[in-house]
């Protein structure tokens, strides 16, 4: 038989242990939000540091180069022995050429793949095809660059004899292939999230499977599809190695896609290899070009957010 005194002593010890555990839990609950806040603050502080560095160095650049000649100048000759010229428009034109070709290639193929995976493919086919598509996103971009230079360009030269070895077409097409998995995967996720009731209702009204995909599923998933296209476009704008290897290093402010071009990222790579001394206008031009690239991406993301929000309200 258990002694009542022993039982009371055990219950008191249990209460003390519970009180200690409660205090420990309360302490952990107070510490965890602080730790999570600090972790979240690291990303915010990193972003602020990057933007602050870009702004500070860009302001230093504009103390040496007039801002109007930078924005509206049509010649980019930073290494000229006579008179250096820092007109950003040729670099912007080169970037837009590559991006335009990439989007023209990637969007139709990516959306077609997404529609097939979402509406037509069996579970077995989806489990095989989607991972294979996503593997393309893991291929190093330098491999894509050599592929564009040594395979795609020679093939295109058999079709376009005047095509130069360095051009905008070849890297633009390969960048398009590179971003196809991003569009296909994210768009397929958006389409798969559309309720089956909408598909069944359209089929019950006599619509074909293709009509359901194009007229019902596609509009319902439009916000996610637009987000995938914008994300892929941002990736194309920021691509470096492919355009550096296959695009050349000749800034041109024209609409010619068969000649050598230079993008903003390719110029940053060129100068970063050690061609410019610290404190020179060429050195600070890296930050000015980087800040311009940052503004492009920021503006595009802002427009995408507005468009996505509007379509969500509409549907």
XYZ file of C-alpha atoms in Angstrom:
315
model
C 0.000 0.000 0.000
C 1.334 3.454 -1.044
C 2.045 5.858 1.756
C -0.161 9.022 1.444
C 2.847 11.190 2.302
C 4.861 9.633 -0.531
C 1.949 10.209 -2.942
C 1.649 13.869 -1.952
C 5.417 14.322 -2.295
C 5.290 12.810 -5.827
C 2.395 15.052 -6.873
C 4.247 18.126 -5.603
C 7.338 17.120 -7.610
C 5.173 16.671 -10.714
C 3.711 20.140 -10.246
C 7.212 21.606 -9.863
C 8.365 19.762 -13.001
C 5.315 20.998 -14.938
C 5.918 24.555 -13.765
C 9.559 24.283 -14.892
C 8.482 22.951 -18.290
C 5.954 25.765 -18.655
C 8.638 28.353 -17.885
C 10.957 26.721 -20.415
C 8.217 26.701 -23.057
C 7.415 30.361 -22.404
C 11.092 31.257 -22.693
C 11.350 29.361 -26.002
C 8.184 31.048 -27.283
C 9.751 34.435 -26.521
C 13.108 33.584 -28.084
C 11.847 31.973 -31.312
C 10.123 35.118 -32.697
C 13.313 37.095 -32.054
C 15.421 34.503 -33.897
C 12.985 34.385 -36.815
C 12.921 38.181 -36.968
C 16.712 38.316 -37.127
C 16.780 35.695 -39.876
C 14.151 37.593 -41.875
C 16.034 40.824 -41.233
C 19.178 39.414 -42.857
C 17.495 39.246 -46.281
C 16.038 42.731 -45.857
C 19.375 44.191 -44.768
C 21.131 42.424 -47.645
C 18.698 43.946 -50.142
C 19.101 47.390 -48.583
C 22.894 47.004 -48.700
C 22.877 46.020 -52.368
C 20.578 48.881 -53.370
C 22.542 51.381 -51.275
C 25.819 50.277 -52.867
C 24.357 50.546 -56.362
C 22.964 54.017 -55.676
C 26.142 55.332 -54.019
C 28.473 54.097 -56.770
C 26.060 55.188 -59.514
C 25.975 58.721 -58.082
C 29.785 58.703 -58.141
C 29.668 57.689 -61.806
C 27.305 60.539 -62.682
C 29.703 63.013 -61.089
C 32.111 62.120 -63.881
C 29.659 61.431 -66.730
C 26.600 63.599 -67.525
C 23.403 61.729 -66.739
C 21.654 62.885 -69.920
C 24.415 61.558 -72.158
C 24.186 58.259 -70.272
C 20.411 57.932 -70.673
C 20.038 59.220 -74.232
C 23.451 58.447 -75.708
C 23.503 56.035 -78.665
C 27.197 55.139 -78.454
C 28.853 52.965 -75.808
C 32.634 53.270 -76.203
C 34.111 53.168 -72.684
C 37.532 51.903 -73.852
C 37.989 54.457 -76.636
C 41.460 56.016 -76.820
C 40.037 59.322 -78.091
C 36.882 60.101 -76.167
C 35.036 57.611 -73.985
C 31.295 57.546 -74.564
C 28.792 56.099 -72.103
C 25.418 56.024 -73.851
C 23.436 53.145 -72.313
C 20.971 52.707 -75.209
C 23.144 50.212 -77.186
C 23.404 47.938 -74.128
C 19.656 48.214 -73.503
C 19.000 47.411 -77.164
C 21.212 44.320 -76.980
C 19.465 43.135 -73.817
C 16.011 43.645 -75.331
C 16.993 41.784 -78.522
C 18.040 38.701 -76.586
C 15.002 38.892 -74.303
C 12.544 39.351 -77.186
C 13.858 36.314 -79.055
C 13.878 34.244 -75.861
C 10.276 35.132 -75.014
C 9.095 34.443 -78.582
C 10.691 30.983 -78.377
C 9.812 30.093 -74.773
C 6.236 31.290 -74.280
C 4.464 29.206 -76.991
C 6.488 26.060 -76.262
C 6.238 26.479 -72.492
C 2.467 27.076 -72.563
C 1.910 24.162 -74.953
C 3.879 21.884 -72.636
C 1.918 23.177 -69.634
C -1.440 22.576 -71.351
C -0.410 19.037 -72.302
C 0.830 18.199 -68.801
C -2.232 19.691 -67.129
C -5.041 18.588 -69.451
C -3.897 15.666 -71.594
C -0.999 13.773 -70.007
C -1.624 10.703 -67.886
C -0.222 10.535 -64.371
C 2.601 8.286 -65.578
C 3.522 10.623 -68.438
C 3.378 13.639 -66.113
C 5.679 11.981 -63.592
C 8.218 11.339 -66.357
C 7.987 14.472 -68.520
C 7.842 17.160 -65.830
C 11.073 16.126 -64.044
C 12.824 15.852 -67.425
C 11.719 19.401 -68.263
C 12.885 20.676 -64.898
C 16.302 19.062 -65.391
C 16.922 21.616 -68.161
C 16.768 24.354 -65.543
C 19.712 22.745 -63.746
C 22.060 22.694 -66.755
C 24.935 25.194 -66.203
C 24.500 28.274 -68.364
C 28.074 28.043 -69.637
C 27.075 24.716 -71.240
C 24.167 26.487 -72.927
C 26.601 29.173 -74.082
C 28.954 26.719 -75.789
C 25.934 24.898 -77.233
C 24.753 28.169 -78.781
C 28.208 29.023 -80.133
C 29.276 25.623 -81.494
C 25.954 24.078 -82.577
C 23.074 26.547 -82.912
C 25.060 29.258 -84.707
C 26.453 26.906 -87.412
C 22.954 25.496 -87.983
C 21.513 28.996 -88.330
C 24.331 29.981 -90.719
C 23.151 27.284 -93.139
C 19.773 29.055 -93.177
C 21.031 32.652 -92.913
C 24.385 32.879 -94.774
C 25.045 36.464 -93.613
C 24.777 35.502 -89.950
C 27.945 36.385 -88.024
C 29.617 33.936 -85.662
C 28.576 36.232 -82.794
C 24.968 37.364 -83.111
C 21.723 37.936 -81.227
C 19.688 35.106 -82.751
C 21.670 32.149 -81.443
C 21.929 33.184 -77.763
C 18.351 34.458 -77.841
C 17.045 31.068 -79.006
C 19.126 29.169 -76.448
C 18.067 31.499 -73.618
C 14.500 30.759 -74.727
C 15.149 27.020 -74.387
C 16.653 27.638 -70.970
C 13.545 29.398 -69.603
C 11.012 26.946 -71.094
C 11.025 24.732 -67.960
C 10.257 27.741 -65.773
C 7.209 28.719 -67.834
C 6.024 25.134 -68.324
C 6.376 24.078 -64.679
C 4.841 27.179 -63.077
C 2.040 27.414 -65.654
C 1.211 23.734 -65.194
C 1.008 24.262 -61.432
C -1.373 27.190 -61.982
C -3.575 25.183 -64.366
C -3.665 22.171 -62.063
C -4.964 24.426 -59.290
C -8.100 25.241 -61.325
C -11.066 23.337 -59.770
C -12.195 20.272 -61.712
C -15.790 21.476 -61.359
C -15.068 24.174 -63.958
C -13.764 21.571 -66.404
C -16.695 19.219 -65.783
C -19.206 22.040 -66.206
C -17.709 23.071 -69.556
C -17.611 19.461 -70.763
C -21.235 19.022 -69.706
C -22.140 22.024 -71.888
C -20.679 20.239 -74.920
C -17.211 21.820 -75.049
C -14.311 19.757 -76.342
C -11.242 19.081 -74.224
C -9.221 21.597 -76.238
C -11.915 24.262 -75.808
C -11.968 23.596 -72.066
C -8.195 24.032 -71.900
C -8.123 27.244 -73.959
C -11.375 28.961 -72.947
C -11.830 27.802 -69.343
C -8.602 26.600 -67.722
C -6.251 29.087 -69.379
C -8.225 32.223 -68.371
C -8.780 30.874 -64.853
C -5.052 30.287 -64.394
C -3.998 33.480 -66.183
C -2.570 35.194 -63.115
C -0.210 32.288 -62.445
C 0.712 32.017 -66.132
C 1.535 35.728 -66.316
C 3.655 35.393 -63.198
C 5.607 32.530 -64.792
C 6.179 34.525 -67.999
C 7.362 37.572 -66.096
C 9.668 35.479 -63.923
C 11.110 33.797 -67.015
C 11.525 37.172 -68.751
C 13.413 38.509 -65.754
C 15.640 35.452 -65.936
C 16.302 36.143 -69.614
C 17.162 39.789 -68.952
C 19.650 38.806 -66.265
C 21.296 35.968 -68.208
C 25.065 36.419 -68.434
C 27.138 33.462 -69.628
C 25.138 32.536 -72.740
C 25.155 36.069 -74.151
C 28.789 36.610 -73.157
C 29.933 33.507 -75.053
C 27.636 33.556 -78.092
C 26.452 37.160 -78.368
C 29.766 38.955 -78.701
C 30.858 42.260 -77.203
C 29.822 44.905 -79.730
C 27.245 47.397 -78.417
C 24.864 48.337 -81.235
C 21.833 50.589 -81.191
C 19.916 49.061 -84.092
C 17.382 46.367 -84.932
C 19.872 43.974 -86.556
C 19.733 40.489 -85.043
C 22.454 38.932 -87.218
C 25.420 40.970 -85.939
C 27.352 40.892 -82.699
C 25.635 42.505 -79.696
C 26.434 43.251 -76.089
C 23.961 43.129 -73.224
C 24.153 44.907 -69.900
C 25.188 41.746 -68.088
C 27.817 40.899 -70.725
C 29.394 44.338 -70.300
C 29.568 43.879 -66.520
C 31.374 40.568 -67.085
C 33.788 42.185 -69.538
C 34.791 44.966 -67.153
C 34.838 42.707 -64.106
C 37.641 40.623 -65.627
C 40.104 43.417 -64.818
C 40.008 45.751 -67.824
C 39.297 48.822 -65.680
C 41.199 50.373 -62.804
C 39.534 51.214 -59.520
C 38.094 54.736 -59.376
C 37.925 55.248 -63.147
C 34.693 56.063 -65.013
C 34.820 52.589 -66.574
C 34.903 51.012 -63.113
C 31.940 53.045 -61.870
C 30.052 52.343 -65.099
C 29.594 48.761 -63.832
C 27.374 50.080 -61.063
C 25.500 52.448 -63.365
C 24.720 49.588 -65.744
C 23.830 47.321 -62.808
C 21.488 49.972 -61.397
C 19.817 50.303 -64.813
C 19.336 46.532 -64.908
C 17.889 46.671 -61.387
C 15.390 49.359 -62.436
C 14.301 47.267 -65.434
C 13.628 44.246 -63.249
C 11.897 46.304 -60.568
C 9.616 48.023 -63.085
C 8.713 44.746 -64.751
C 7.916 43.062 -61.450
C 5.755 46.038 -60.464
C 3.812 45.871 -63.735
C 3.435 42.111 -63.369
C 2.057 42.531 -59.861
C -0.512 45.058 -61.097
C -1.527 42.895 -64.064
C -1.782 39.762 -61.921
C -3.896 41.573 -59.333
C -6.244 42.897 -62.021
C -6.747 39.460 -63.572
C -7.371 37.915 -60.158
C -10.107 40.486 -59.560
C -11.577 39.783 -62.995
C -11.707 36.018 -62.506
